[in-house]
CSV table of C-alpha atoms in Angstrom, one decimal:
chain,number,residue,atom,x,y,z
A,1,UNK,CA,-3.7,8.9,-19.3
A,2,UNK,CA,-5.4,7.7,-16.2
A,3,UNK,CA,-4.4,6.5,-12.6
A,4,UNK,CA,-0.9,6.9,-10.9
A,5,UNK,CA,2.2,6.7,-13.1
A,6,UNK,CA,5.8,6.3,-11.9
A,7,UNK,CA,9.2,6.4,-13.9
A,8,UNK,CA,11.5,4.5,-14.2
A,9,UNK,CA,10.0,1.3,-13.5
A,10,UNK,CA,13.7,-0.1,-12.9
A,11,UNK,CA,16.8,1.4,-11.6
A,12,UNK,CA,20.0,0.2,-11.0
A,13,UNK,CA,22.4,2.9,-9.4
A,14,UNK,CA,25.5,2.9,-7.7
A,15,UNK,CA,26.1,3.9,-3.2
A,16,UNK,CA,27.1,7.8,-4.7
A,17,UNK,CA,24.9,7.9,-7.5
A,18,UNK,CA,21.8,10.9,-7.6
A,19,UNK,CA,19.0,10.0,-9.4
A,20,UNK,CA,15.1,10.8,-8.6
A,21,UNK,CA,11.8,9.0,-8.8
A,22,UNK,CA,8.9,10.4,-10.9
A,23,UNK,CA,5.5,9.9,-10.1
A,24,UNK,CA,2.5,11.7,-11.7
A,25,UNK,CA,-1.4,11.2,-10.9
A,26,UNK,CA,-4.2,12.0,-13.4
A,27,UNK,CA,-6.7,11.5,-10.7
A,28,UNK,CA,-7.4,14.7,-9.0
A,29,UNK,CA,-6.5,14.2,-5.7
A,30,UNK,CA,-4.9,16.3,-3.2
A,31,UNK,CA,-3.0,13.9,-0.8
A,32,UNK,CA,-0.3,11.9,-2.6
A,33,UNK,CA,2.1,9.6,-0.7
A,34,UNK,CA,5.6,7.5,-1.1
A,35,UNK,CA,5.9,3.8,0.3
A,36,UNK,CA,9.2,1.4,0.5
A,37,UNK,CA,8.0,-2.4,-0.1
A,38,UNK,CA,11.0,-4.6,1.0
A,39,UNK,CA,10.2,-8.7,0.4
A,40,UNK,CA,8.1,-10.3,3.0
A,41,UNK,CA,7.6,-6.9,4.8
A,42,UNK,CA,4.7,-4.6,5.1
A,43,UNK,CA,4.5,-1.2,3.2
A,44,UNK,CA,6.6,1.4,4.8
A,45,UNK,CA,4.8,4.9,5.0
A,46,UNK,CA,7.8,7.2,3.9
A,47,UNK,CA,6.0,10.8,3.3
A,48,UNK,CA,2.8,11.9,2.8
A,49,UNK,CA,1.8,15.0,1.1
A,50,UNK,CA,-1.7,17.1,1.1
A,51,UNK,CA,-1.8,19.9,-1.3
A,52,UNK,CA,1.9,20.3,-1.9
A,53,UNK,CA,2.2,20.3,1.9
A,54,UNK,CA,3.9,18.0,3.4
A,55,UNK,CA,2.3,16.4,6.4
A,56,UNK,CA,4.2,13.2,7.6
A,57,UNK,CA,7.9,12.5,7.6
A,58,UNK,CA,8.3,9.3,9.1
A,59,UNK,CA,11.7,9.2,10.4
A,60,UNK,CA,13.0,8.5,7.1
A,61,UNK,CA,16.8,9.2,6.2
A,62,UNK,CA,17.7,12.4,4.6
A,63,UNK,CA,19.5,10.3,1.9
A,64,UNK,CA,15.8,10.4,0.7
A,65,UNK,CA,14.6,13.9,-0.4
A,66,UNK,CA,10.8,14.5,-1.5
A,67,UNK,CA,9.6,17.1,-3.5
A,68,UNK,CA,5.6,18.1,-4.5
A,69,UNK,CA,5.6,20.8,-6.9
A,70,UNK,CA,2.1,20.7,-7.4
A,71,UNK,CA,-1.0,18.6,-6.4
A,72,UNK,CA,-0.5,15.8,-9.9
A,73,UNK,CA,3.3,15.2,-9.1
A,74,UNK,CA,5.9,14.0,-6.5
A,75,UNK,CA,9.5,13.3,-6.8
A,76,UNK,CA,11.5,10.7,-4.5
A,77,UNK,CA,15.3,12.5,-5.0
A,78,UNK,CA,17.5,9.6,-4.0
A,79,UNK,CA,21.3,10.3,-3.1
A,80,UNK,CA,24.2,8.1,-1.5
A,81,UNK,CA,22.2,5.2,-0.9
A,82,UNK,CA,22.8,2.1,0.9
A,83,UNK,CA,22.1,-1.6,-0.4
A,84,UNK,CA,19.4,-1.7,2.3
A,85,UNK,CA,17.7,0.7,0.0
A,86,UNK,CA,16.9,-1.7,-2.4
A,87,UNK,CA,13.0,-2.3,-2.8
A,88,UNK,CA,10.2,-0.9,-4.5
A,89,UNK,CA,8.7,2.0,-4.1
A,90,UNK,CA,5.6,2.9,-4.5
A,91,UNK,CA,3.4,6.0,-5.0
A,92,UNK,CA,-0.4,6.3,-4.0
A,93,UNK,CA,-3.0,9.0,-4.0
A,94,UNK,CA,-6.3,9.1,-2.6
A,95,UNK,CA,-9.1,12.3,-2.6
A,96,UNK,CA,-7.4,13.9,0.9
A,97,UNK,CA,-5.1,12.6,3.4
A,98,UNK,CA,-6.6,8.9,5.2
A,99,UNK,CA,-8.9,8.5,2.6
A,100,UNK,CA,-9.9,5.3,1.1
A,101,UNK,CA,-9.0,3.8,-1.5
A,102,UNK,CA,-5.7,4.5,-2.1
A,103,UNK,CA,-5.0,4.7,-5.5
A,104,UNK,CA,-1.0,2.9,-6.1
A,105,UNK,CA,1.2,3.3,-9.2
A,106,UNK,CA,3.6,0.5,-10.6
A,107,UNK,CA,6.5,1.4,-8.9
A,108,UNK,CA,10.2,1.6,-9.3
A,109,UNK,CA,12.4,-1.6,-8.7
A,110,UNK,CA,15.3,0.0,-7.0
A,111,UNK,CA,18.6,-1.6,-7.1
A,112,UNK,CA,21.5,-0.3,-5.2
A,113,UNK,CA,24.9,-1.6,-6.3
B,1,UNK,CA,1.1,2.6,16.8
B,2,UNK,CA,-0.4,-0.2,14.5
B,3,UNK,CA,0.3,-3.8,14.5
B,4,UNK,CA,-1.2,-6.3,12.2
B,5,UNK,CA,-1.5,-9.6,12.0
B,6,UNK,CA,-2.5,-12.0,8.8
B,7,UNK,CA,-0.8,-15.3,7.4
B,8,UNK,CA,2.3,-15.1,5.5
B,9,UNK,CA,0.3,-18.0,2.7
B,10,UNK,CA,-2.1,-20.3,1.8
B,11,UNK,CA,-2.6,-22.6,-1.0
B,12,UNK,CA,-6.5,-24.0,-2.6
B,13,UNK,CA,-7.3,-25.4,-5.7
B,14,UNK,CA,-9.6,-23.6,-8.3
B,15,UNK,CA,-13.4,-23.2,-7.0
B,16,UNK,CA,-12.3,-23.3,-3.6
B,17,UNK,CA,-12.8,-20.7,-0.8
B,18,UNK,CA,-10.3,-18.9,1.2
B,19,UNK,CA,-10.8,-16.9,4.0
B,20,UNK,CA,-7.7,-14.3,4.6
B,21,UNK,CA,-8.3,-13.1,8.5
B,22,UNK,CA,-6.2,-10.1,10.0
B,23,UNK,CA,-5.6,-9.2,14.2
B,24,UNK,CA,-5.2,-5.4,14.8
B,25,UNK,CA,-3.9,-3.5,17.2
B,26,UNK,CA,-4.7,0.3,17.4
B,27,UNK,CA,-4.6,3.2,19.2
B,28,UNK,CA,-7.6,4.7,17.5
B,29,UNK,CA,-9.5,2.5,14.4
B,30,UNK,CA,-11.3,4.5,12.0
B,31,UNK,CA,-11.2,1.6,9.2
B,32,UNK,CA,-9.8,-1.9,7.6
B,33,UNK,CA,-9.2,-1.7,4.1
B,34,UNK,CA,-8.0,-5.0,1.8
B,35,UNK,CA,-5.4,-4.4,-1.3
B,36,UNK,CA,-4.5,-6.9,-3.4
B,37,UNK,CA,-0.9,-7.0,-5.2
B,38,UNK,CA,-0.2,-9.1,-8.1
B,39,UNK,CA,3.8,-10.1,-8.3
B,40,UNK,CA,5.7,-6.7,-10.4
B,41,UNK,CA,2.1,-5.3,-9.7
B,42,UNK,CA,0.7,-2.0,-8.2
B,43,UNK,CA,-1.5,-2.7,-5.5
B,44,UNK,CA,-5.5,-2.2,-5.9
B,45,UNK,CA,-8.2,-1.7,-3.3
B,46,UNK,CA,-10.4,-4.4,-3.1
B,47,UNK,CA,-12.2,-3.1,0.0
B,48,UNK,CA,-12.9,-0.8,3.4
B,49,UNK,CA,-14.7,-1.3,6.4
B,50,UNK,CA,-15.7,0.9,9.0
B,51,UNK,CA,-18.3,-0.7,10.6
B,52,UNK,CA,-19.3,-4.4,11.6
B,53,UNK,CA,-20.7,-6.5,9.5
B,54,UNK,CA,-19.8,-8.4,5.9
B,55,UNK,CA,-19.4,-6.2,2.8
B,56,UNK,CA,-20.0,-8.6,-0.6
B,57,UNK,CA,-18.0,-7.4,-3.8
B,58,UNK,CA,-18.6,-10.2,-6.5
B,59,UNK,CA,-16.8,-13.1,-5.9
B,60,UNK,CA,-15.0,-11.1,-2.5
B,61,UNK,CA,-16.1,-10.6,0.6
B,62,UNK,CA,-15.0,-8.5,3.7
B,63,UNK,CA,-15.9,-8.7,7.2
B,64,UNK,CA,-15.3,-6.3,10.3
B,65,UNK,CA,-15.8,-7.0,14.2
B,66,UNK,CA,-14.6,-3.7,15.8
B,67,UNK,CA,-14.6,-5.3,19.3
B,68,UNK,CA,-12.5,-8.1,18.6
B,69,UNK,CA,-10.3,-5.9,16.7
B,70,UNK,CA,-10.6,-8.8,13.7
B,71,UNK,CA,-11.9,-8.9,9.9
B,72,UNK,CA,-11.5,-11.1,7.3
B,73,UNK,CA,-11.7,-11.1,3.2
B,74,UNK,CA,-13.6,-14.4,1.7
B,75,UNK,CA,-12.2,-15.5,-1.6
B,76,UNK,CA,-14.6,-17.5,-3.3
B,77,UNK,CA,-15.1,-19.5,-6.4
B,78,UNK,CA,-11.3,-18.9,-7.0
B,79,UNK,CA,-9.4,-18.7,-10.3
B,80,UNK,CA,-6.1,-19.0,-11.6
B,81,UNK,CA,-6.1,-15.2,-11.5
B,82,UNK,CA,-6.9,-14.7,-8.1
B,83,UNK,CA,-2.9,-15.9,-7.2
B,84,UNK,CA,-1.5,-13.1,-5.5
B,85,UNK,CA,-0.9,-11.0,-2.1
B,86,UNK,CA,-3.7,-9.4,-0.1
B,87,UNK,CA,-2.6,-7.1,2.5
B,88,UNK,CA,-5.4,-5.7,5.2
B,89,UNK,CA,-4.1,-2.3,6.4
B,90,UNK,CA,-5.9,-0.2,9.5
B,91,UNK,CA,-6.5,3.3,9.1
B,92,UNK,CA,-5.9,5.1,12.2
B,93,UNK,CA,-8.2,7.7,13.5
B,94,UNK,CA,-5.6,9.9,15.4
B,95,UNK,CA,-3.2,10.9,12.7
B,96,UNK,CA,-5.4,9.0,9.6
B,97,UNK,CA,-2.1,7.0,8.1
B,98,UNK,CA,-2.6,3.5,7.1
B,99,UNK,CA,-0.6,0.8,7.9
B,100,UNK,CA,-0.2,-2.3,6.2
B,101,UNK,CA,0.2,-5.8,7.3
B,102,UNK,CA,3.1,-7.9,5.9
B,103,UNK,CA,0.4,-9.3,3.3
B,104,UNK,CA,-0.7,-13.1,2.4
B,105,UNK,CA,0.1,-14.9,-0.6
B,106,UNK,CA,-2.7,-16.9,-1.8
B,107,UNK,CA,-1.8,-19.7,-4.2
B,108,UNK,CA,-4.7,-21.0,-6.7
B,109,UNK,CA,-4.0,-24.5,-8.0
B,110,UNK,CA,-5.4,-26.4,-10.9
């Protein structure tokens, strides 16, 4: 396998529902990243992770928990979410943090009920 | 912060060209980069620039003027498979995150 894969590509879950987001990069890299693509709107930047490290929390609700065991995978865990939440969300890594090109997985159509 | 600036659409017929542009504002630019997103699609990197000047890639083209804070990506000779979204996004030098415009959806017609 090669490039940036994330499971499930759908997901329908209910406001008190706990679920989590798999994503899993056969690339290398050491920065690794999560994004919120709403329609007609630009990529969010949600966290951003160098080495396992976290290095960038943008403001995002703790309904939204990330985790980075190692440098190939990162988790979205996902807990009492709103129907705002619905979107896709996307994973990306690139070499180190900032660099280009950001390599993007499929994404998970999220659907909150 | 960031702010960018690109069309929400445009629409050409096959063999035409299209010429995406994109305003920034920065606090400190270190680079314009162009993705493309098909619809149910991951996005792909199509190109960066860091300094002024055109970049060719095939068929695509991108262009940076760091002093008007302004680039553009050429679409030429296009086909049927060319109909998606193109998003320019900055990279910022201060904290190196890069942020996306709200993308343009180019339409290819017969």
């Amino acid at each position: 396998e090669t490039g940036v894969t994330q499971t499930p590509r759908h997901l329908v879950m209910g406001m008190t529902n706990k679920k989590s987001l798999k994503c899993e990069q056969h690339l290398g890299h050491n920065a690794m990243y999560w994004y919120k693509q709403s329609a007609k709107k630009p990529l969010e930047l949600m966290f951003v992770y160098s080495l396992e490290e976290r290095v960038e929390n943008n403001s995002v609700p703790s309904r939204f928990s990330p985790e980075c065991p190692n440098s190939s995978h990162l988790f979205l865990h996902l807990h009492t979410l709103q129907p705002e939440d619905s979107a896709l969300y996307l994973c990306a890594s690139s070499q180190d943090v900032g660099d280009q090109p950001q390599h993007f997985g499929d994404g998970t159509r999220l659907s909150i009920l | 912060g960031q702010s960018l600036e690109q069309p929400s659409e445009v629409t050409a017929v096959e063999g035409a060209i299209v010429q995406i542009n994109c305003t920034y504002q920065t606090s400190g630019f270190y680079g314009l980069s162009w993705y493309q997103q098909h619809d149910g699609g991951a996005p792909t990197f199509l190109s960066y620039n860091a300094l002024d000047g055109l970049e060719e890639t095939g068929r695509f083209s991108s262009f940076l003027s760091r002093s008007d804070s302004y680039g553009y990506l050429l679409l030429q000779e296009l086909q049927m498979k060319d109909s998606a979204s193109y998003f320019c996004a900055v990279r910022d030098r201060r904290d190196y995150k890069l942020s996306f415009g709200a993308g343009t959806t180019v339409t290819v017609r017969a």
